[in-house]
Backbone atoms as SQL, in Angstrom:
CREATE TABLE atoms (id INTEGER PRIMARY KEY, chain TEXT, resi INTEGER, resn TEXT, atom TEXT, x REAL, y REAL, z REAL);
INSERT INTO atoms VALUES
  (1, 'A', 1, 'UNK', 'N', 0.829, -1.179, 0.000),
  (2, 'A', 1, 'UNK', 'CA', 0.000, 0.000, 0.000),
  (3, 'A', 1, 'UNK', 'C', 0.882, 1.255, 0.000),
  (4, 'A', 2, 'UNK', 'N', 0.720, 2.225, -0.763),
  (5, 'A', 2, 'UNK', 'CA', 1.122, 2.911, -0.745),
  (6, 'A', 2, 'UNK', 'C', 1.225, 4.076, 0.286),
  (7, 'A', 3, 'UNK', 'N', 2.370, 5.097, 0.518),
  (8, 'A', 3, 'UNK', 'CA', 2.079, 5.599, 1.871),
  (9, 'A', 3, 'UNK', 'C', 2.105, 7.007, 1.430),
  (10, 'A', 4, 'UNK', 'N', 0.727, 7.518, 1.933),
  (11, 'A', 4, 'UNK', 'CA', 0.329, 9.093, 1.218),
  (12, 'A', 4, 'UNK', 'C', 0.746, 10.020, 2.099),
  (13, 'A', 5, 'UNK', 'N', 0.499, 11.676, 1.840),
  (14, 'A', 5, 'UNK', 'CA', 0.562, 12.500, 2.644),
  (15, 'A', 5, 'UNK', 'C', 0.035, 12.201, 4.356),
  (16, 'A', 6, 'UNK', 'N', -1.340, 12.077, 3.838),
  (17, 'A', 6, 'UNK', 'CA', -2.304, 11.487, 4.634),
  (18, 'A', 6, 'UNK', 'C', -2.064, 10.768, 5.892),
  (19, 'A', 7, 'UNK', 'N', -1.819, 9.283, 5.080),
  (20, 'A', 7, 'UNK', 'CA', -1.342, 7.994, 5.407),
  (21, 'A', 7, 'UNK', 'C', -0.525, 8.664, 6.376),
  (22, 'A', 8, 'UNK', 'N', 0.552, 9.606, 6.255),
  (23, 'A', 8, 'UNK', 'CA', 1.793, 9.481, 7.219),
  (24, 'A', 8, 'UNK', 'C', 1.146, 10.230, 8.070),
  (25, 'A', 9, 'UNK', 'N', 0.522, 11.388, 7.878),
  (26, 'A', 9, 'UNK', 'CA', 0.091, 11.938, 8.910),
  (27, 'A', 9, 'UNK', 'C', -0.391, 11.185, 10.075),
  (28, 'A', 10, 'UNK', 'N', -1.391, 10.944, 9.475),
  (29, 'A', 10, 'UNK', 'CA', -2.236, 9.744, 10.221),
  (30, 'A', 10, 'UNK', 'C', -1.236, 8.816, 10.894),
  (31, 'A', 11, 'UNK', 'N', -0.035, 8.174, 10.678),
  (32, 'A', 11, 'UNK', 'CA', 0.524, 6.906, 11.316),
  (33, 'A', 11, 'UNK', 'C', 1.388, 7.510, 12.526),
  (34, 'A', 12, 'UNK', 'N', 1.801, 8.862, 11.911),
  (35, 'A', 12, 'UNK', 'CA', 2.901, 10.099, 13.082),
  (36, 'A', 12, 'UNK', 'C', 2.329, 10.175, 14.194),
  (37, 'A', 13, 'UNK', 'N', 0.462, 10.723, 13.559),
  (38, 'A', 13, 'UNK', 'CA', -0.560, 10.887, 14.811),
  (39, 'A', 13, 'UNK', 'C', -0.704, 9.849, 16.026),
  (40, 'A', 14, 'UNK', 'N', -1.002, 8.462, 15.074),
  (41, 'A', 14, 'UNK', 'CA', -1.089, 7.515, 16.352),
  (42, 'A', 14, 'UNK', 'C', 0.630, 6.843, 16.704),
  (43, 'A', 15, 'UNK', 'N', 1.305, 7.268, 16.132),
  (44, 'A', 15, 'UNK', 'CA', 2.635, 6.639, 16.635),
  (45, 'A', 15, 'UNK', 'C', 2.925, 7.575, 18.163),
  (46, 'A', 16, 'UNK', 'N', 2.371, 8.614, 18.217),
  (47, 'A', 16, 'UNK', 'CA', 2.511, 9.980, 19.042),
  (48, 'A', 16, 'UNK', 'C', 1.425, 9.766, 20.383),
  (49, 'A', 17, 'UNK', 'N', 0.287, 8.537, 20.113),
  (50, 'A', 17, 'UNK', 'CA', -0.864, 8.434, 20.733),
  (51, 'A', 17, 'UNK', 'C', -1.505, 9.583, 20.730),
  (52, 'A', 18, 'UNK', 'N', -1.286, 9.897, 19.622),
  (53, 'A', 18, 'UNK', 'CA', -2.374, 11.540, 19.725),
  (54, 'A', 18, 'UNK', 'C', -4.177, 11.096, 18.754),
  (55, 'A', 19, 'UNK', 'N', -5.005, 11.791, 19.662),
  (56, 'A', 19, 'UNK', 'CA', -5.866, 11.568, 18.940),
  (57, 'A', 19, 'UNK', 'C', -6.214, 12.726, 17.647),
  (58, 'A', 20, 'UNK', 'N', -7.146, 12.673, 16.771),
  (59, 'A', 20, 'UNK', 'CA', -7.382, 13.303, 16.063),
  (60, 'A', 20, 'UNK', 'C', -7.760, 14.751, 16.699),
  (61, 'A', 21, 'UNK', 'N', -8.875, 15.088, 17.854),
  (62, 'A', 21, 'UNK', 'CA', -9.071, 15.755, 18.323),
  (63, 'A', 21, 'UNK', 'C', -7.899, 16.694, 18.786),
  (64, 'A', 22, 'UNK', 'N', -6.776, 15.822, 19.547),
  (65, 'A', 22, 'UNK', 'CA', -5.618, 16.332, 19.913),
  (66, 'A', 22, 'UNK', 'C', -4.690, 16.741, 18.935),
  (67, 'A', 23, 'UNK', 'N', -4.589, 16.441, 18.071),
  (68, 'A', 23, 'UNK', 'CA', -3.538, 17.060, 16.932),
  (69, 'A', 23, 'UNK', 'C', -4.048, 18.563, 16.294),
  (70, 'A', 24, 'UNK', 'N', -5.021, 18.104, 16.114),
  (71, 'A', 24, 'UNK', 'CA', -6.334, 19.164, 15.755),
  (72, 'A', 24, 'UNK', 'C', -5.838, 20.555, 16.021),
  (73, 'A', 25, 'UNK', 'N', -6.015, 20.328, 17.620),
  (74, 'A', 25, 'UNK', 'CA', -6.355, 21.434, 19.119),
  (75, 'A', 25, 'UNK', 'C', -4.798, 21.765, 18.964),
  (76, 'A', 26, 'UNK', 'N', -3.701, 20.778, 19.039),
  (77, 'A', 26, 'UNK', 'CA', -2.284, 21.831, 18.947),
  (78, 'A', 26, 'UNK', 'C', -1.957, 22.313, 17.840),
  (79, 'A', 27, 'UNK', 'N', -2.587, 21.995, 16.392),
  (80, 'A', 27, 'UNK', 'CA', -2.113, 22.235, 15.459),
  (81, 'A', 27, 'UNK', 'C', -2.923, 23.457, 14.687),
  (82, 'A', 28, 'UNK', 'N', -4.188, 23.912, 15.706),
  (83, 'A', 28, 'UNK', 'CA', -5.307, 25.006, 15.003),
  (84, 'A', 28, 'UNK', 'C', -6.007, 24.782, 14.047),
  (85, 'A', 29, 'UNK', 'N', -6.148, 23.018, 13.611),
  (86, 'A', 29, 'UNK', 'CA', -7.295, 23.083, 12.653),
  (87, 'A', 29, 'UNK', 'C', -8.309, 22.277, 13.214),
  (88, 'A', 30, 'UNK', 'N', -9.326, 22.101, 12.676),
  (89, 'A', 30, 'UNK', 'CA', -11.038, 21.747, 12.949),
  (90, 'A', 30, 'UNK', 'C', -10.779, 20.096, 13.039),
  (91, 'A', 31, 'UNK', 'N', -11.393, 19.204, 13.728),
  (92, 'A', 31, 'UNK', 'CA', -11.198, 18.208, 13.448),
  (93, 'A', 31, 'UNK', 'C', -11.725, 17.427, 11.953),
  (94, 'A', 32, 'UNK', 'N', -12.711, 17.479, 11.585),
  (95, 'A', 32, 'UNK', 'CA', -13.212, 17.295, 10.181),
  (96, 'A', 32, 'UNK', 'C', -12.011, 18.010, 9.257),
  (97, 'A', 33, 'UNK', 'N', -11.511, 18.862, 9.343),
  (98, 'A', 33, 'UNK', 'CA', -10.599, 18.630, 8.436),
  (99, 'A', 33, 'UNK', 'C', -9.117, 18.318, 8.374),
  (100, 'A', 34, 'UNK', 'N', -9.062, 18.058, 9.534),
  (101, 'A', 34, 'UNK', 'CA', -7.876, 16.870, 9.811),
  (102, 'A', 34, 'UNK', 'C', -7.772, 15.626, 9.229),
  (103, 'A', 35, 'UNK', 'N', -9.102, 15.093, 9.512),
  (104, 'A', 35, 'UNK', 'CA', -9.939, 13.774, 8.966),
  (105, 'A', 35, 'UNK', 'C', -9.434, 13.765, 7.678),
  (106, 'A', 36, 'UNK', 'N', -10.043, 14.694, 6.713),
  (107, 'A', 36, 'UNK', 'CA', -10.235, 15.053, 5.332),
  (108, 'A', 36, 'UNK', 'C', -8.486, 15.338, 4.825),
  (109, 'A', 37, 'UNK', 'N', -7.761, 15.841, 5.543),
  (110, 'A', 37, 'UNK', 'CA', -6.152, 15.295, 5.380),
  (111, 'A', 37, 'UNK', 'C', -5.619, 13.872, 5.587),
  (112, 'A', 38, 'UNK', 'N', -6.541, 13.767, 6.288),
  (113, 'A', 38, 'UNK', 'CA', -5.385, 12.313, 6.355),
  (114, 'A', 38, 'UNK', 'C', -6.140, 11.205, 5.518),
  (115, 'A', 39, 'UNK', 'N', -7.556, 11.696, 5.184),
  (116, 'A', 39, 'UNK', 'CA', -8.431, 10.740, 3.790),
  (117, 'A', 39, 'UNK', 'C', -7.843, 10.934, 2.735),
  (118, 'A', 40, 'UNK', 'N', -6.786, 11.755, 2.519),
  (119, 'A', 40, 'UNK', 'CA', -6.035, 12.630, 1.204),
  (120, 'A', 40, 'UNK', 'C', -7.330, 13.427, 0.401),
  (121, 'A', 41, 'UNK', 'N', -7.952, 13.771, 0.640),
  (122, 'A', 41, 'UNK', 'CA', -9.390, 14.360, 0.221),
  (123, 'A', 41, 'UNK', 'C', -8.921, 15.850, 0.292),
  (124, 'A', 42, 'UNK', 'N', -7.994, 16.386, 0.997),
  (125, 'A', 42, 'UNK', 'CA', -7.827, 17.571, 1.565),
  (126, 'A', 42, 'UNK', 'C', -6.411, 17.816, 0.820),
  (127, 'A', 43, 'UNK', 'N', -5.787, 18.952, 0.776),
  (128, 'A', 43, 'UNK', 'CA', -4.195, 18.797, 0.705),
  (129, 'A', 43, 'UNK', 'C', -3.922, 20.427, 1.154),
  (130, 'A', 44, 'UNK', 'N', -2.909, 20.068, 2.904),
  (131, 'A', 44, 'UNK', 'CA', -2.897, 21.132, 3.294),
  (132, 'A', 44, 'UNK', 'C', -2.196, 22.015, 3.157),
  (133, 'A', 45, 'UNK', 'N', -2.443, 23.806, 3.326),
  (134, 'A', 45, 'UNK', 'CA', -0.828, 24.302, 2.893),
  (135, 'A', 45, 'UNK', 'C', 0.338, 24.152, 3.140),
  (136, 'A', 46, 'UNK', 'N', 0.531, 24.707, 3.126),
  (137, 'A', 46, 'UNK', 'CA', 2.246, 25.004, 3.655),
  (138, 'A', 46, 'UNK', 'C', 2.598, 25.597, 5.057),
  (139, 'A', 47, 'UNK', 'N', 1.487, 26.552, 5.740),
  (140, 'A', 47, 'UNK', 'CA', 1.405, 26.753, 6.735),
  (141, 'A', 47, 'UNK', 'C', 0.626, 25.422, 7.839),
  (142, 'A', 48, 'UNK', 'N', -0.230, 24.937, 7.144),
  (143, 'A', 48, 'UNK', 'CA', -0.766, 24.281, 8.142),
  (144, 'A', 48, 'UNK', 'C', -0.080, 22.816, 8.326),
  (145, 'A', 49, 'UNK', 'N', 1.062, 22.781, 7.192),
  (146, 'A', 49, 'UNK', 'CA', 1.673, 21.301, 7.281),
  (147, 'A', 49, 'UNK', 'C', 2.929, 21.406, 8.140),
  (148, 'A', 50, 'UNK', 'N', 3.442, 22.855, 8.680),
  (149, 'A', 50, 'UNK', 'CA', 4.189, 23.286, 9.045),
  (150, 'A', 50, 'UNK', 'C', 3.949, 23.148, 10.587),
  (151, 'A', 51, 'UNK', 'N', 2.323, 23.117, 10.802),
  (152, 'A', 51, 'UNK', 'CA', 2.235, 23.368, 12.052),
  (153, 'A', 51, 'UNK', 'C', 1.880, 22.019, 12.395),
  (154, 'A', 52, 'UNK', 'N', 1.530, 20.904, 11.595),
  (155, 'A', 52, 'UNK', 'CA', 1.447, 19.665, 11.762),
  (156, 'A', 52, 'UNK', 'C', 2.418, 18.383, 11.842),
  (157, 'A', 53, 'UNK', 'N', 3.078, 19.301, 11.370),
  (158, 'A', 53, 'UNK', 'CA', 4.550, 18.526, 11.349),
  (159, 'A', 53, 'UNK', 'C', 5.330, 19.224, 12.951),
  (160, 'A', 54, 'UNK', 'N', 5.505, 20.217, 13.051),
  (161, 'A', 54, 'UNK', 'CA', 5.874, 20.460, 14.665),
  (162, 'A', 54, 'UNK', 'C', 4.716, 19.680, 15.635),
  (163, 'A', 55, 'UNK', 'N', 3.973, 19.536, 15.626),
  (164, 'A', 55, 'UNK', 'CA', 3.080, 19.136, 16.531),
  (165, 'A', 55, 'UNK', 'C', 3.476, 17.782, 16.428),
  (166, 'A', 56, 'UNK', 'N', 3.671, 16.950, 15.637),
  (167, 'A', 56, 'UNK', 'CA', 4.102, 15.856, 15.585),
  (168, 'A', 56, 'UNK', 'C', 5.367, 15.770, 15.540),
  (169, 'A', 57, 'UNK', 'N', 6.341, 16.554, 15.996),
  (170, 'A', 57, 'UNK', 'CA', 7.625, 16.433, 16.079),
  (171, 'A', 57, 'UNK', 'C', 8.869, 15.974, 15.399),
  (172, 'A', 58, 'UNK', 'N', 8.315, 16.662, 13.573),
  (173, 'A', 58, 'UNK', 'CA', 9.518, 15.987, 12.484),
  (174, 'A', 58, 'UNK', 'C', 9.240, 17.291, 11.744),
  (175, 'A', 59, 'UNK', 'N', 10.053, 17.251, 10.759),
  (176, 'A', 59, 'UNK', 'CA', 10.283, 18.322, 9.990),
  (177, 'A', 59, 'UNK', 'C', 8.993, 18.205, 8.890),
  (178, 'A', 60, 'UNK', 'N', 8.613, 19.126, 8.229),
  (179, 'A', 60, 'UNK', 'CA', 7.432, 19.123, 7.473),
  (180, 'A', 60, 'UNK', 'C', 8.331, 18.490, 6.040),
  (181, 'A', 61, 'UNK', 'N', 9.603, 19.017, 6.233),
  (182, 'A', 61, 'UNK', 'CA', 10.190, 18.331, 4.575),
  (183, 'A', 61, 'UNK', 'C', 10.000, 16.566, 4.683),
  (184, 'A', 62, 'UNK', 'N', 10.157, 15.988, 5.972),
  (185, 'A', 62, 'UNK', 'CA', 10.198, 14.830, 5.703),
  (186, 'A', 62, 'UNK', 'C', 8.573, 14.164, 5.328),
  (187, 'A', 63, 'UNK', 'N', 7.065, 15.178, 5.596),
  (188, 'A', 63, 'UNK', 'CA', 6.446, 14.647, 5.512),
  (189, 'A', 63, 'UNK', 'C', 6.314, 14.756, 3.631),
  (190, 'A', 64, 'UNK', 'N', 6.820, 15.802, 3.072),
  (191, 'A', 64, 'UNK', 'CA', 6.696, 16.240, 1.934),
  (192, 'A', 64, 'UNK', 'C', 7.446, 15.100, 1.246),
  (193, 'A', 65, 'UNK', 'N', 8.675, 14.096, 2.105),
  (194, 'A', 65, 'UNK', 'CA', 9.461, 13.513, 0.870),
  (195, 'A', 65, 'UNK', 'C', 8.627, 12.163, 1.220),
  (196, 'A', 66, 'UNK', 'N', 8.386, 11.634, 1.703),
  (197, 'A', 66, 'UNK', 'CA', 7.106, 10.465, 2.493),
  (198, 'A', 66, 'UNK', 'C', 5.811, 10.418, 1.174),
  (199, 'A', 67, 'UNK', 'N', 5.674, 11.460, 0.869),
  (200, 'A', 67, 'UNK', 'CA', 4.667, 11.231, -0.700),
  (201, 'A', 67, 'UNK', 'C', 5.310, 11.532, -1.355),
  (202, 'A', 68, 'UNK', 'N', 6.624, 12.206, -2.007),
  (203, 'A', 68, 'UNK', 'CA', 7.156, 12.470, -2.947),
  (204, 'A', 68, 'UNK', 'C', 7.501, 11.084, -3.411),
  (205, 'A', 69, 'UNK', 'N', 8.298, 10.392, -2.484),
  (206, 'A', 69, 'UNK', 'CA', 8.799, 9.026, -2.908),
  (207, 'A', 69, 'UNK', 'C', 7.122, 8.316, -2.872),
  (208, 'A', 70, 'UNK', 'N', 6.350, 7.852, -2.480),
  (209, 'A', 70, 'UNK', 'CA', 5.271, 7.306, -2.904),
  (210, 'A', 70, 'UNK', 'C', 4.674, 8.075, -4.050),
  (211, 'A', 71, 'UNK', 'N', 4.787, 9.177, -4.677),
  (212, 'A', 71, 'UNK', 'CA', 4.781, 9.491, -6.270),
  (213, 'A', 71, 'UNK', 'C', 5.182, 9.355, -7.273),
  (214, 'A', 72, 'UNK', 'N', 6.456, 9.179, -6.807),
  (215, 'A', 72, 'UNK', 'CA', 8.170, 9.036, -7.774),
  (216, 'A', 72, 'UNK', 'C', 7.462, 7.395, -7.989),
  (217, 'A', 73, 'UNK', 'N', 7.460, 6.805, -6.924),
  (218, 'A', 73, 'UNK', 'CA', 7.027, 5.249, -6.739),
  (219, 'A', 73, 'UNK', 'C', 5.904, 4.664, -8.517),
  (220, 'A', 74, 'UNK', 'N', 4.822, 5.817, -8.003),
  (221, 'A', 74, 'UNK', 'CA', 3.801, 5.477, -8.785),
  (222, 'A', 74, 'UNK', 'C', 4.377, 5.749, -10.406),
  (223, 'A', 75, 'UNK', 'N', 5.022, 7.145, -10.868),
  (224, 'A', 75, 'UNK', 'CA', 5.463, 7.779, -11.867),
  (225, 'A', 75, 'UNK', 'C', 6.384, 6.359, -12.150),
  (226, 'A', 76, 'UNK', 'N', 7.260, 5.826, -11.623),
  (227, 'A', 76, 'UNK', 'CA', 8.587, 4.502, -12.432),
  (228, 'A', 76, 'UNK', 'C', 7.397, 3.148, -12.255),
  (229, 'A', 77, 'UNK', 'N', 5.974, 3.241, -11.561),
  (230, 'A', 77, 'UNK', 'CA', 5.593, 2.430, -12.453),
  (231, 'A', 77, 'UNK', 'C', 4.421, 2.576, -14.059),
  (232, 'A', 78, 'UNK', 'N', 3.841, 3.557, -13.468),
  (233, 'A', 78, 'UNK', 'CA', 3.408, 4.218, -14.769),
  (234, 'A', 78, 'UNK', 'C', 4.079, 4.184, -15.758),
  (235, 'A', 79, 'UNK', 'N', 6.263, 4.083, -15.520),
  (236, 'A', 79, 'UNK', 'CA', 6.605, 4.663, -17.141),
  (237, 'A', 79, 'UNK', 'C', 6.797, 3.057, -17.581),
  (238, 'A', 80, 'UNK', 'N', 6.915, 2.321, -16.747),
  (239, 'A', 80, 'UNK', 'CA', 7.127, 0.751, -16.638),
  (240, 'A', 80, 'UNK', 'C', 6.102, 0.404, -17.918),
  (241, 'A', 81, 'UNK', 'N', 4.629, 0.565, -17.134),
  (242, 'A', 81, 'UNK', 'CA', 3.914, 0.055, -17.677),
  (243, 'A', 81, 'UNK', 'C', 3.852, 0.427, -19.475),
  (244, 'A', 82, 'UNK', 'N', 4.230, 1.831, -19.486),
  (245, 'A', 82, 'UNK', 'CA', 3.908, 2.124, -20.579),
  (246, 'A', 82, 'UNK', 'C', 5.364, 1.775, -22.047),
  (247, 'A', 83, 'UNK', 'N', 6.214, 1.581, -21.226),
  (248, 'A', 83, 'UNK', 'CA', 7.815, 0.700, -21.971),
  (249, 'A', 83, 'UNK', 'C', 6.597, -0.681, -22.652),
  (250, 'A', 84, 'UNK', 'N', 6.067, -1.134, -21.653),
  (251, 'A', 84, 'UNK', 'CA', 5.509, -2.463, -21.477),
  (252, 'A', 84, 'UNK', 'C', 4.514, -2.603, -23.137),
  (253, 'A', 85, 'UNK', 'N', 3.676, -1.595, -22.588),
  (254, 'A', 85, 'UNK', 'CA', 2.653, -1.520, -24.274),
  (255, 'A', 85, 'UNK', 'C', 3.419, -0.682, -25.399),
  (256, 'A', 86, 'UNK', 'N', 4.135, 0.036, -25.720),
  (257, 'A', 86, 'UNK', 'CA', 5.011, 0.465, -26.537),
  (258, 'A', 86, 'UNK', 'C', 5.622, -1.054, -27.017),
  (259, 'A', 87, 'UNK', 'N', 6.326, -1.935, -26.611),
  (260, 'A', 87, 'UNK', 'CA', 7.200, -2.723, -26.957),
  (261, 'A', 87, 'UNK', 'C', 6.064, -3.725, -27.459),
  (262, 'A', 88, 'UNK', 'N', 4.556, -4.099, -26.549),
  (263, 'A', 88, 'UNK', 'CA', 3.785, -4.718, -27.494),
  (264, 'A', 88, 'UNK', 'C', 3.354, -4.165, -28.626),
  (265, 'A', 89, 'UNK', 'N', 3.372, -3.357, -28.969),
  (266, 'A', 89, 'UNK', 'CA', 2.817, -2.325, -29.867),
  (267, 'A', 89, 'UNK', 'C', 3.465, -2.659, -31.440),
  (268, 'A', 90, 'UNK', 'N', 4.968, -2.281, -31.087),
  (269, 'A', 90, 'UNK', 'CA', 6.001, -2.643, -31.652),
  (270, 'A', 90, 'UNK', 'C', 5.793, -4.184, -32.287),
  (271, 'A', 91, 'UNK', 'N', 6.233, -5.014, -31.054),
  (272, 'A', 91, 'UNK', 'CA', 5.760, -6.360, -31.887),
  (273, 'A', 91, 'UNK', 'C', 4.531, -6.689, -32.591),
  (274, 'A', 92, 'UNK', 'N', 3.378, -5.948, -32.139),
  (275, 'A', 92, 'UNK', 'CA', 2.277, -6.399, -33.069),
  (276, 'A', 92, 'UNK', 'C', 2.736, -5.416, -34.342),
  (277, 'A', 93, 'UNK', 'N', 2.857, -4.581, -34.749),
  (278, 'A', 93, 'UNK', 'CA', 3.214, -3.763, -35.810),
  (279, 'A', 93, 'UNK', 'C', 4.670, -4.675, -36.539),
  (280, 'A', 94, 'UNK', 'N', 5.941, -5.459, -36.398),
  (281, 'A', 94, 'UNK', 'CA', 6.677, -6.769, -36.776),
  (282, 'A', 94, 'UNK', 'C', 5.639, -7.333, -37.133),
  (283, 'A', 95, 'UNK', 'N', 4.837, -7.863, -36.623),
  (284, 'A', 95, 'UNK', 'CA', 4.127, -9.750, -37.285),
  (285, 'A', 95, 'UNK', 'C', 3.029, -8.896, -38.233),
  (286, 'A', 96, 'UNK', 'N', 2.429, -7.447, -37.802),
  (287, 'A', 96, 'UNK', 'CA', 1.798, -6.993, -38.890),
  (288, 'A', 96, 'UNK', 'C', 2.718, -6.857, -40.618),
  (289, 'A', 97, 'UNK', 'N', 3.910, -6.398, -40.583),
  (290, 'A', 97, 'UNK', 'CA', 4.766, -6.371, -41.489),
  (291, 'A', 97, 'UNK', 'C', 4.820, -7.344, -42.095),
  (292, 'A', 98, 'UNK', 'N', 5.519, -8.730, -41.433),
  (293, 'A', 98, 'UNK', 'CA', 5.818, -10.337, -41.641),
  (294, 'A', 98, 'UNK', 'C', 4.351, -10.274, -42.629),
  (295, 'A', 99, 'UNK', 'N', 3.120, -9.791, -42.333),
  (296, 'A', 99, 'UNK', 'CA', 1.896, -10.201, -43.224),
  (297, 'A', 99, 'UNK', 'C', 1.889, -9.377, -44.366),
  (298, 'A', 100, 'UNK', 'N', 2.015, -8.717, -43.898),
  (299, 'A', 100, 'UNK', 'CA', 1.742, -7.680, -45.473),
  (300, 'A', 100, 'UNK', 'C', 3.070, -7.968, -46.404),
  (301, 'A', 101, 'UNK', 'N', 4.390, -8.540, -46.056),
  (302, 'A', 101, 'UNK', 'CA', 5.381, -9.013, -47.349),
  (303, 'A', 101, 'UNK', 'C', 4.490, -10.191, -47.741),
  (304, 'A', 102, 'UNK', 'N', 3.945, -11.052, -46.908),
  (305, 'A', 102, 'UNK', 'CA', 3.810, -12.199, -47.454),
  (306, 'A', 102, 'UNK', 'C', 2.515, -11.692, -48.579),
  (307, 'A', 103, 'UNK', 'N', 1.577, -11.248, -48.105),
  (308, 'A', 103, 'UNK', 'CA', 0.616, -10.816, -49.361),
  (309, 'A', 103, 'UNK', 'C', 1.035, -9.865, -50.536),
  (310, 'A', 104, 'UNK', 'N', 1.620, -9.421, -49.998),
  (311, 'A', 104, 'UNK', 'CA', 2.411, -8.424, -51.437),
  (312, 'A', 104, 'UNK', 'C', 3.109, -9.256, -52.434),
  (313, 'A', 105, 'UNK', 'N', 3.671, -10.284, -51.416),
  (314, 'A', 105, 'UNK', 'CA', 4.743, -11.188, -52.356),
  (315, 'A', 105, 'UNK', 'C', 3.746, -12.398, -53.393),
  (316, 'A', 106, 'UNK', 'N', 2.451, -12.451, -52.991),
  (317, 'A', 106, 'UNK', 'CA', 1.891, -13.275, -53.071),
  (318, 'A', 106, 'UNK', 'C', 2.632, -14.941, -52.616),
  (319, 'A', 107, 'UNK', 'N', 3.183, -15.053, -52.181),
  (320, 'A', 107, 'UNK', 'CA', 3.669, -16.277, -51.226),
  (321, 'A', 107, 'UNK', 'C', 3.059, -16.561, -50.667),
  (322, 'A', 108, 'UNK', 'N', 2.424, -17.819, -50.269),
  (323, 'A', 108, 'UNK', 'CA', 2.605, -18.357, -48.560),
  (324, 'A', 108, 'UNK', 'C', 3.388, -18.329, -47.591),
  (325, 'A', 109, 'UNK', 'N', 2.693, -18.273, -46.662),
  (326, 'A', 109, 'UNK', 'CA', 3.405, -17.755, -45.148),
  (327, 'A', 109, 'UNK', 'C', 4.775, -19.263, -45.030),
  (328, 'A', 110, 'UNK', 'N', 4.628, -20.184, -45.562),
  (329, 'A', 110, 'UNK', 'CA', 6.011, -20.610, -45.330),
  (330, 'A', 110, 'UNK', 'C', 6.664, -21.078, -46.890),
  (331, 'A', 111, 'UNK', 'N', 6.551, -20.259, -47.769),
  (332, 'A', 111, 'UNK', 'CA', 7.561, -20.287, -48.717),
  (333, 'A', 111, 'UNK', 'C', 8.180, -18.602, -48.576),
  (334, 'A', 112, 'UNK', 'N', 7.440, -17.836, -47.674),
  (335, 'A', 112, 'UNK', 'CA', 8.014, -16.475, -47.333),
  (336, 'A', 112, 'UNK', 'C', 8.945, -16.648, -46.144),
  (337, 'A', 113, 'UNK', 'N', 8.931, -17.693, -45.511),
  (338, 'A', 113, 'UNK', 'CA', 9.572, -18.352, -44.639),
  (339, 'A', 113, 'UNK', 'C', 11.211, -18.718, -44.789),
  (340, 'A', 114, 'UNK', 'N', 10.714, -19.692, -46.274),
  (341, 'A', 114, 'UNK', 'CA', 11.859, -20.635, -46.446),
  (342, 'A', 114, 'UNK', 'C', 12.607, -19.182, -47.040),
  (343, 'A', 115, 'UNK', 'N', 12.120, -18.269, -47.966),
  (344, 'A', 115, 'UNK', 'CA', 13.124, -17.661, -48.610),
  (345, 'A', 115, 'UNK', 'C', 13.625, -16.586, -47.827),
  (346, 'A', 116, 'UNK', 'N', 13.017, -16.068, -46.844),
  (347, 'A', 116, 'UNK', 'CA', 13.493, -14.961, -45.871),
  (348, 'A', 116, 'UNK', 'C', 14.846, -15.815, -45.310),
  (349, 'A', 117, 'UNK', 'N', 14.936, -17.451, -45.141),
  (350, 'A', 117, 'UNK', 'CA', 16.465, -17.946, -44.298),
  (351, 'A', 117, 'UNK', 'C', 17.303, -17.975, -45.617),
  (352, 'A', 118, 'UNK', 'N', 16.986, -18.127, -46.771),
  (353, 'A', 118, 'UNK', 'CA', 17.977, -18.252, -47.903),
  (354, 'A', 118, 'UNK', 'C', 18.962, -17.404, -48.019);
């Protein structure tokens, strides 16, 4: 599973035994939208991640690199996937070729065979 803004917030919170209410109350925001941060539904500024990150006692950059690398994560598999259909792509566009010499040539597919090893 991947680990979001959110996600970390949320795991800092209870690693801290803090409740939602309590992070809330030191950090100056509403509880509902604490909630709504750590659902990733929300995405807080810069001031208020500043004050959430002291309240939880780490630097706000580390909560920033905590989803950066779970983005970076998602982005090398996204480009994965897409190497993945490019290269099928590729091969279906080869065996499309392999067909169209053989009909051009009027050959059969294995006398276009035998003479392509000649």
């Amino acid at each position: 599973m991947a680990v979001t803004l959110g996600k970390s917030i949320q795991i800092l919170r209870q690693a801290k035994g803090l409740s939602q209410g309590e992070l809330a109350k030191i950090a100056s925001l509403s509880v509902p939208y604490l909630s709504l941060i750590e659902a990733d539904k929300r995405h807080p500024s810069m001031p208020v991640l500043e004050r959430m990150s002291a309240s939880l006692g780490v630097p706000a950059l580390f909560l920033i690199r905590q989803s950066m690398s779970t983005a970076n994560a998602s982005v090398l598999g996204a480009e994965s996937d897409a190497e993945t259909g490019i290269q099928s792509a590729i091969n279906g566009l080869v065996e499309l070729e392999k067909h169209l010499k053989v009909l051009v040539s009027g050959t059969k597919p294995d006398e276009s065979i035998q003479q392509d090893n000649s």
